[in-house]
XYZ file of C-alpha atoms in Angstrom:
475
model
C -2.182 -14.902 23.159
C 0.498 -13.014 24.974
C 2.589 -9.951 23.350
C 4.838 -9.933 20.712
C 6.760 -6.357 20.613
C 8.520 -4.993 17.395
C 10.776 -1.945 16.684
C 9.200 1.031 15.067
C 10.720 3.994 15.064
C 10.262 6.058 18.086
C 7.439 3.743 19.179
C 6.583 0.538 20.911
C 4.252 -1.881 19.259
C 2.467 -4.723 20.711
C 0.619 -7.832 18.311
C 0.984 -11.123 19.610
C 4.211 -13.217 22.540
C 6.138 -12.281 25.231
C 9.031 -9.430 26.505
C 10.316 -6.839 24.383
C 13.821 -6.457 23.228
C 15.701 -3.860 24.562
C 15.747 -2.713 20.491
C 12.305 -1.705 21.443
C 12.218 1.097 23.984
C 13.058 4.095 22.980
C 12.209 7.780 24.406
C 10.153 9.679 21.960
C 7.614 12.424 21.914
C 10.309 14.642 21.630
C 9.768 18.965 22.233
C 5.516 17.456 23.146
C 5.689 19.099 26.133
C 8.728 21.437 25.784
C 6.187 24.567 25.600
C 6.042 24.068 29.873
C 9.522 25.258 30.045
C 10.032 28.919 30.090
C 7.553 30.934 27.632
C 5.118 27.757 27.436
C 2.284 30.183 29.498
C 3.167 32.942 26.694
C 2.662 31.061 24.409
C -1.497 30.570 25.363
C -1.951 34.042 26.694
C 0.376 36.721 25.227
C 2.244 38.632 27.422
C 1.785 38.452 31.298
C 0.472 42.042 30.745
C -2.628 41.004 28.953
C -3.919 38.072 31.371
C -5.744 40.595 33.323
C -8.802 41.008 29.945
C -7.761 37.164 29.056
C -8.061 34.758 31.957
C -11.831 33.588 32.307
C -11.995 30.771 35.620
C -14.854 29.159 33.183
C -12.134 27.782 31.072
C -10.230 26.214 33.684
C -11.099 23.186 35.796
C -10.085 20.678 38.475
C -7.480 18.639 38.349
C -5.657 17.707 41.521
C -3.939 18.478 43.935
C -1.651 17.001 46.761
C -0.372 18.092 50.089
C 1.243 21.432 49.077
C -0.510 22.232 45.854
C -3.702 22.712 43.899
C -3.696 22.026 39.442
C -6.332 23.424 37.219
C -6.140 22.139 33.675
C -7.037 24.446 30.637
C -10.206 23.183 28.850
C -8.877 23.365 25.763
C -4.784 24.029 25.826
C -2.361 21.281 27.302
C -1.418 23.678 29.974
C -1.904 23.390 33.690
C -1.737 25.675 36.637
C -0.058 25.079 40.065
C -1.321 27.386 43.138
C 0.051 26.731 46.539
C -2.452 25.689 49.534
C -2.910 26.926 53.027
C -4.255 25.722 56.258
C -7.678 26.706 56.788
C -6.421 28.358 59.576
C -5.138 30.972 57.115
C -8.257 31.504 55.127
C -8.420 34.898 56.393
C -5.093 36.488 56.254
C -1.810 35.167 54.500
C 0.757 33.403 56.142
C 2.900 34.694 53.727
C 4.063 38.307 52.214
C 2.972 38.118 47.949
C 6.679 38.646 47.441
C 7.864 35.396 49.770
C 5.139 33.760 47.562
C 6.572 34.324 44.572
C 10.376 33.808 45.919
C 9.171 30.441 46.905
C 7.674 29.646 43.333
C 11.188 31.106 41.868
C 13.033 28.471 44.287
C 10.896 25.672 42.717
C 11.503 26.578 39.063
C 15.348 27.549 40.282
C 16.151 24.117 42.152
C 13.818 22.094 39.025
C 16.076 24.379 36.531
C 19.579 24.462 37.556
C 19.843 21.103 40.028
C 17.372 18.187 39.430
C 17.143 18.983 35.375
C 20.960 18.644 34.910
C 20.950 15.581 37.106
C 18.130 13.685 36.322
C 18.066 14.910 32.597
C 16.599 17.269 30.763
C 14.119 15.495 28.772
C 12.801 13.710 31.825
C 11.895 17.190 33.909
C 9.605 19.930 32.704
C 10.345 23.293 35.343
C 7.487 25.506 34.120
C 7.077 29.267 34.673
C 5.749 31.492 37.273
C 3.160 34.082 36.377
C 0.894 36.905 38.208
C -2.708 36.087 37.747
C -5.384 38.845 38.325
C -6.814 38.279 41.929
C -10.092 38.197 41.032
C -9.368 35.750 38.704
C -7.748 33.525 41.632
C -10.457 34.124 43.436
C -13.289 33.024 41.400
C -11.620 30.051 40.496
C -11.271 28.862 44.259
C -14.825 28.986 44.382
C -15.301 27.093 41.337
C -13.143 24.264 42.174
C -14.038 24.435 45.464
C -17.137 21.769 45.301
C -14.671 19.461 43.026
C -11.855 19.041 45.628
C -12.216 15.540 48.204
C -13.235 16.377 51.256
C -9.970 15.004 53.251
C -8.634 17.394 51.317
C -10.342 20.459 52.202
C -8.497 20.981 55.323
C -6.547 23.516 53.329
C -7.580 26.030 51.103
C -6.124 27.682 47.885
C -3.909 30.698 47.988
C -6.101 33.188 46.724
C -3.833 36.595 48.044
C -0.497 36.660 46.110
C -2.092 35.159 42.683
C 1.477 33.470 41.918
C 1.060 30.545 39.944
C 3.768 27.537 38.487
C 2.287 26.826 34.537
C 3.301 23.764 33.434
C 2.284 21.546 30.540
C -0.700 19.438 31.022
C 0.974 16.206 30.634
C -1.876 14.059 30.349
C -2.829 15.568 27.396
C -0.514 16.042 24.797
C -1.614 18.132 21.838
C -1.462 15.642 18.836
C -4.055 14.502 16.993
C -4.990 10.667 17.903
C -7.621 8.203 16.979
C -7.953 7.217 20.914
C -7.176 10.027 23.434
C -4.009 9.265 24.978
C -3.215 7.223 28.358
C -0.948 8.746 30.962
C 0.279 6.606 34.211
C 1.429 8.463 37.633
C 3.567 6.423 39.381
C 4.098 8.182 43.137
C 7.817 6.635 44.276
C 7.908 6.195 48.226
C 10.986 7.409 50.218
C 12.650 4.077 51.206
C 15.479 2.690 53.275
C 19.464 2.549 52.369
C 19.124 -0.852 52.248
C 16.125 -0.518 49.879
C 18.230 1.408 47.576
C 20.961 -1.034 47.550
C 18.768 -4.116 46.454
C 16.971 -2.396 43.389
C 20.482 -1.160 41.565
C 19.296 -3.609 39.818
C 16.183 -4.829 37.615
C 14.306 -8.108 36.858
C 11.940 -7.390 34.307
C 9.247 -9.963 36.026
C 9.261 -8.908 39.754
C 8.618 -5.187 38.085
C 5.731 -6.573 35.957
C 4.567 -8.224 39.327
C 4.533 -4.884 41.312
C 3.127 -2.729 38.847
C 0.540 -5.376 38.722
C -0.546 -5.174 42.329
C -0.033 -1.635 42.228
C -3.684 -1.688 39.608
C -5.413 -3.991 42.177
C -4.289 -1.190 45.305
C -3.172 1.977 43.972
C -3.600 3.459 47.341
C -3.179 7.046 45.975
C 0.545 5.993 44.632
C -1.078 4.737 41.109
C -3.533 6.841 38.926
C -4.536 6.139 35.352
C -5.660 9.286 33.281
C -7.346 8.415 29.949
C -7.226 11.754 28.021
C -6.554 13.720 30.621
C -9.644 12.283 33.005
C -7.857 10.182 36.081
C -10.273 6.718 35.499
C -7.708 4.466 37.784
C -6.545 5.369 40.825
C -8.452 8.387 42.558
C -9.261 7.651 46.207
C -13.194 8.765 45.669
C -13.564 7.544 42.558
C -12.508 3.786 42.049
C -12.666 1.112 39.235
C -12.573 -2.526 40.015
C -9.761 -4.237 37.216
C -12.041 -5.581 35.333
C -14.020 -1.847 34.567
C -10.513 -0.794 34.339
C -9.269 -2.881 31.025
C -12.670 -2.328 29.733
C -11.844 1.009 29.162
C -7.982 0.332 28.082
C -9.590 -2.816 25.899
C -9.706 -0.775 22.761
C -5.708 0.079 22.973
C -5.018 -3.518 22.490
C -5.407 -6.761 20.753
C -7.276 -4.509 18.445
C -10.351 -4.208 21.085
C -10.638 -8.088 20.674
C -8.517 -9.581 23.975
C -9.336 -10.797 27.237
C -8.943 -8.814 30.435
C -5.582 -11.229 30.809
C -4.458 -10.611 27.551
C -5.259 -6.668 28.143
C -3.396 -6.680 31.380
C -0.007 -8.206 30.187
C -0.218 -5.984 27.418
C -0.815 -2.913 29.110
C 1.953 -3.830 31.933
C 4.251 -4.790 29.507
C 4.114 -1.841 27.916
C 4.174 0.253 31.104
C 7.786 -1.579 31.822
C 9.598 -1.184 28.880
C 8.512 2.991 28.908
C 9.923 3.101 32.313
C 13.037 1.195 31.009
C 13.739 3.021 27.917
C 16.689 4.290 27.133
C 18.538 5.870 24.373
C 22.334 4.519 24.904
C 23.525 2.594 22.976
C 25.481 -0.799 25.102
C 24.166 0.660 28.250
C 25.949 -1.367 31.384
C 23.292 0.434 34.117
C 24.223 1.212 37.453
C 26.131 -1.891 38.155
C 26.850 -3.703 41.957
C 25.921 -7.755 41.826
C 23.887 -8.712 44.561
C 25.244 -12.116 46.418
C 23.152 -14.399 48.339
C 19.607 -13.754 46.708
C 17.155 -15.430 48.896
C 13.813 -17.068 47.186
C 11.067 -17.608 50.383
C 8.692 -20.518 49.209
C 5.997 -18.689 50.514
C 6.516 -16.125 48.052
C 3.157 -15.401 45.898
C 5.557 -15.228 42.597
C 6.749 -18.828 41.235
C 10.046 -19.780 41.257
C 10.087 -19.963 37.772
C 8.609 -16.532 37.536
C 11.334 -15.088 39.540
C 14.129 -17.145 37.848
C 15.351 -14.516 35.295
C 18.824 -13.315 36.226
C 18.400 -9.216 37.047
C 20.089 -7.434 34.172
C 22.020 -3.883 35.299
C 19.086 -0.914 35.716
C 19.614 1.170 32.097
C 21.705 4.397 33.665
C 19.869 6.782 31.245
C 16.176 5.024 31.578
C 14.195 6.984 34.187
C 14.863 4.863 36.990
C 17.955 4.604 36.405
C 18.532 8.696 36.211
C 16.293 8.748 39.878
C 18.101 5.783 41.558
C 21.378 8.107 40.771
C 20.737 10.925 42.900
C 19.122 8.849 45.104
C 22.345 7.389 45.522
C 23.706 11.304 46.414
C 21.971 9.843 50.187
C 25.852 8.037 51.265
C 25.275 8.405 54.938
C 21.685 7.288 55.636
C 19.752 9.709 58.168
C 22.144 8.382 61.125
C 25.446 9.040 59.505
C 24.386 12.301 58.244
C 23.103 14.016 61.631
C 26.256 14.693 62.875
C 27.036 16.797 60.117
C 23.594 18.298 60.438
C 24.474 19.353 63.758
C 27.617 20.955 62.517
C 25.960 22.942 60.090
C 23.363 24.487 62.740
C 26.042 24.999 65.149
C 28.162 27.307 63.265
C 25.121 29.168 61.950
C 24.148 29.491 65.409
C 27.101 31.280 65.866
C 27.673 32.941 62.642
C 23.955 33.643 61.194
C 24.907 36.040 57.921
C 27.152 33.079 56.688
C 23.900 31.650 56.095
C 23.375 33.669 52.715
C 27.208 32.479 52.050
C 26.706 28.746 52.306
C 23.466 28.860 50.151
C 21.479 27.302 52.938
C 18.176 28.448 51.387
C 19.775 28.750 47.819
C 20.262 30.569 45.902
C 19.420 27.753 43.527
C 22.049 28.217 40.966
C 24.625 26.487 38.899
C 27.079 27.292 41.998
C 24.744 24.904 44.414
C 24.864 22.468 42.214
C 29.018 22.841 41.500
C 29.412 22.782 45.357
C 27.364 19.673 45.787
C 29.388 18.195 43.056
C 32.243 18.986 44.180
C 31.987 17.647 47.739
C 35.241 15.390 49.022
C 34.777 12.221 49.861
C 36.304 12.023 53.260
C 35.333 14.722 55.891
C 37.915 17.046 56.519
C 36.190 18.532 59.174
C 34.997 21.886 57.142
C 31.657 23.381 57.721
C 31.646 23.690 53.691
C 31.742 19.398 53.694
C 29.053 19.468 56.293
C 26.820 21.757 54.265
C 27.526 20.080 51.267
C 26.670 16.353 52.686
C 23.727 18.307 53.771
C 22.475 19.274 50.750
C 23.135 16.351 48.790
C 20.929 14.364 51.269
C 18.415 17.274 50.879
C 18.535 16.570 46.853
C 18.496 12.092 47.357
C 15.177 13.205 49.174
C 13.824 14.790 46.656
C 14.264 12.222 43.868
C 13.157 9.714 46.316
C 9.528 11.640 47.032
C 9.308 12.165 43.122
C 6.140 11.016 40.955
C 7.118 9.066 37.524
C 4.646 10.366 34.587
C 4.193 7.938 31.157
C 2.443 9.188 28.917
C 1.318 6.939 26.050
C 0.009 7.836 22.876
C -1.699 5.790 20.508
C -0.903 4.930 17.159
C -2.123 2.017 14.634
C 0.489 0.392 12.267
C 0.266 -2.541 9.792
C 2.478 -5.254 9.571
C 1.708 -8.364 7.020
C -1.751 -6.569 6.450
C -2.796 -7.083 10.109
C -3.227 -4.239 12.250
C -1.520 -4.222 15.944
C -1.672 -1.603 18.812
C 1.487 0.649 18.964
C 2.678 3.312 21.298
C 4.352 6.395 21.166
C 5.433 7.726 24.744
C 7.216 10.072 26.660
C 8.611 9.648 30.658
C 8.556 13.041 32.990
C 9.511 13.432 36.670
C 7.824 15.516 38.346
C 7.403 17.272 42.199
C 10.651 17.851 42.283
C 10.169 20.806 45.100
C 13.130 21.599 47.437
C 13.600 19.670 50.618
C 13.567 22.306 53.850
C 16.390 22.381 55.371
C 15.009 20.971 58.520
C 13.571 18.022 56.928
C 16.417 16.011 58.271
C 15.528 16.607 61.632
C 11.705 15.675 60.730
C 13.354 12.101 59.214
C 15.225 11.685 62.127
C 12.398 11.575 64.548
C 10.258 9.776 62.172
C 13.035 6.498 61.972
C 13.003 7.051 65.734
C 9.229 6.490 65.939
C 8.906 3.548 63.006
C 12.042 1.892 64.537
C 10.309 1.967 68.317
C 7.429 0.631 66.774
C 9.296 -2.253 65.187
C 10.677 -3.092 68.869
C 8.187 -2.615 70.339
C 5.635 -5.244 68.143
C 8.585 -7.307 67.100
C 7.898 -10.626 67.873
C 11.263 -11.987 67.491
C 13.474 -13.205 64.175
C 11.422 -14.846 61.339
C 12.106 -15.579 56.976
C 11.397 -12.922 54.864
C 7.855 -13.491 52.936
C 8.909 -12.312 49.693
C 11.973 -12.250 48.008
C 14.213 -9.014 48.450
C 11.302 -7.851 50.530
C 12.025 -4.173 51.667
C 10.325 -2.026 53.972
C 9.205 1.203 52.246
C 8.377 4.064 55.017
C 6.247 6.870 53.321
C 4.941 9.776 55.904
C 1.294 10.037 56.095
């Protein structure tokens, strides 16, 4: 029995055949999370004045981390905390003054504030709030989490000197009362090619079902499943074959009753339509036709799978608000270098104009007017330079971003049977500022994946899959 989906207010609902209509997907959990915007940490602890007699590291425990960053989760509040990490090189002094700490923790909430939020969307991004934590407190808590954290990732340590800390709402835990806890999906997007960006303007509702489907089988760190607010899919250490995996999401759908299959589609299904929700009305997407698709018959979809004409990607759906500013990226890293080289030539020359130019912010609504506001032919000005600059700066960010669905679950009742419904919520998050010299780093890294190519290239051959595209993520 596949999935039939019906539209409930501010919910998706699955009981028994096939896709949902675009009736269906709406964004909901509306203000869930808002207390992770400005006065969200206030709202747990007071005043930042009374944290020192209020934070207890007992109450606060593991939760991830990636390559900049360490989260503890509250034990009890939907709250998280974001410290910065180190080399261990650094264990024993700071790399850093407390007060270039906290201006870099500003610049995150700043750049998440004032640039991504107004171009991605303000219900999609949650900036958070910096706050001073007692030392000691820091302290205690890096031992604490110490014995938690994977060892491939100890070869940094928390920042246990300045005590500034990003709070943010804990989204995999939303604080509603449910009768299952609540599922959240991380989805880690993977910087990709121009050409990469041009293909996926638009959508095919089965080649997404396909990837997110191979994305269970090998999450590879880009995939994790959190099942109130525990990651049980997707953690490098710690990980479930399928089959333990829809044992545990079993009891979300088909009423406990379906098959792994039937579980699966489900699950996907709903997965999709959250990521292609969107609340306009006659919604035309990002449009461009693609000519000249190509189907390879050694493709591991079916023809028939694939056959579905790609519909426009839903310009306010979360993809569609990403692939946007993605699209801020005109040049590519090759067109774009000459400009680069513009920028640090004059600055070379004329260093105070850095503070000018906003080079290193600050992030305000001025950035963001500037970047706007950018011609579109060169006219040879070092503001155009820095501007294509920074746009690029921002495409990168939205295209090293990590998609969040949360999914809460509800029961309704429809002809006296019951069927599993959803109410759920989409959030973008590390949405940190791009260095500026991260466009030299991208240049050398094309350089080295391009030499590679060359060098292993074994001559022309057909594409394996249809509109196959090489995605280059740093590791």
């Amino acid at each position: 029995m596949g999935a039939e989906w019906a539209e409930h207010p501010g919910c998706l609902a699955v009981s028994g055949s096939s896709a949902a209509p675009a009736a269906a997907r709406r964004q909901t959990l509306p203000g869930y999370f808002s207390a992770g915007r400005p006065g969200g940490f206030s709202a747990v602890y007071g005043s930042v004045m009374d944290l020192v007699d209020k934070m207890d590291e007992n109450e606060w425990n593991y939760h991830g981390e990636g390559n900049k960053s360490l989260v503890v989760s509250h034990v009890q509040m939907s709250r998280v905390l974001r410290l910065l990490k180190y080399s261990s090189e650094d264990a024993e002094n700071a790399p850093q003054t407390t007060e270039e700490t906290f201006r870099q923790m500003e610049n995150i909430v700043d750049f998440s504030n004032n640039v991504m939020s107004p171009l991605l969307g303000d219900k999609f991004v949650h900036s958070g709030e910096v706050v001073k934590l007692p030392l000691e407190f820091v302290r205690q808590l890096s031992i604490k989490v110490q014995h938690h954290r994977p060892a491939w990732r100890c070869d940094k340590v928390m920042d246990i000197y300045s005590g500034a800390a990003l709070c943010l709402p804990n989204l995999t835990t939303p604080s509603i009362p449910t009768h299952n806890p609540p599922l959240c999906v991380e989805i880690k997007l993977l910087s990709s090619s121009r050409k990469g960006l041009e293909q996926h303007r638009r959508r095919n509702r089965q080649r997404m079902y396909f990837a997110i489907k191979h994305l269970i089988e090998e999450p590879q760190n880009n995939f994790k499943i959190f099942k109130g607010g525990k990651c049980i899919h997707g953690d490098r250490d710690e990980m479930l074959s399928v089959s333990s995996l829809l044992q545990k999401l079993r009891p979300y759908f088909s009423c406990g009753n379906g098959r792994n299959k039937t579980v699966l589609h489900d699950f996907i299904q709903v997965l999709v339509d959250s990521l292609l929700s969107s609340d306009e009305e006659g919604d035309e997407g990002v449009e461009r036709r693609l000519e000249g698709r190509m189907v390879c018959e050694a493709s591991l979809c079916s023809t028939e799978f694939l056959r579905t004409d790609p519909q426009p990607l839903p310009r306010d759906s979360v993809l569609g608000r990403i692939l946007q500013v993605q699209l801020l990226d005109s040049l590519d890293i090759e067109g774009l270098l000459p400009l680069y080289r513009r920028v640090e030539q004059y600055l070379h020359h004329f260093p105070k104009e850095r503070s000018r130019l906003q080079i290193d912010g600050p992030y305000d609504k001025a950035f963001l007017e500037k970047l706007q506001k950018c011609p579109a032919e060169d006219d040879g000005s070092i503001e155009y330079a820095v501007a294509k600059v920074q746009q690029y700066r921002v495409a990168m960010t939205a295209k090293d971003c990590s998609i969040m669905v949360t999914l809460v679950p509800r029961r309704d009742e429809e002809d006296g049977s019951e069927r599993a419904a959803f109410s759920f919520s989409a959030s973008i998050l590390d949405l940190d500022p791009k260095p500026q010299d991260g466009v030299r780093r991208q240049q050398r890294l094309d350089h080295r994946v391009v030499s590679a190519y060359l060098r292993d290239d074994p001559g022309p051959s057909p594409p394996l899959y249809p509109e196959c595209t090489l995605l280059i993520h740093p590791v």
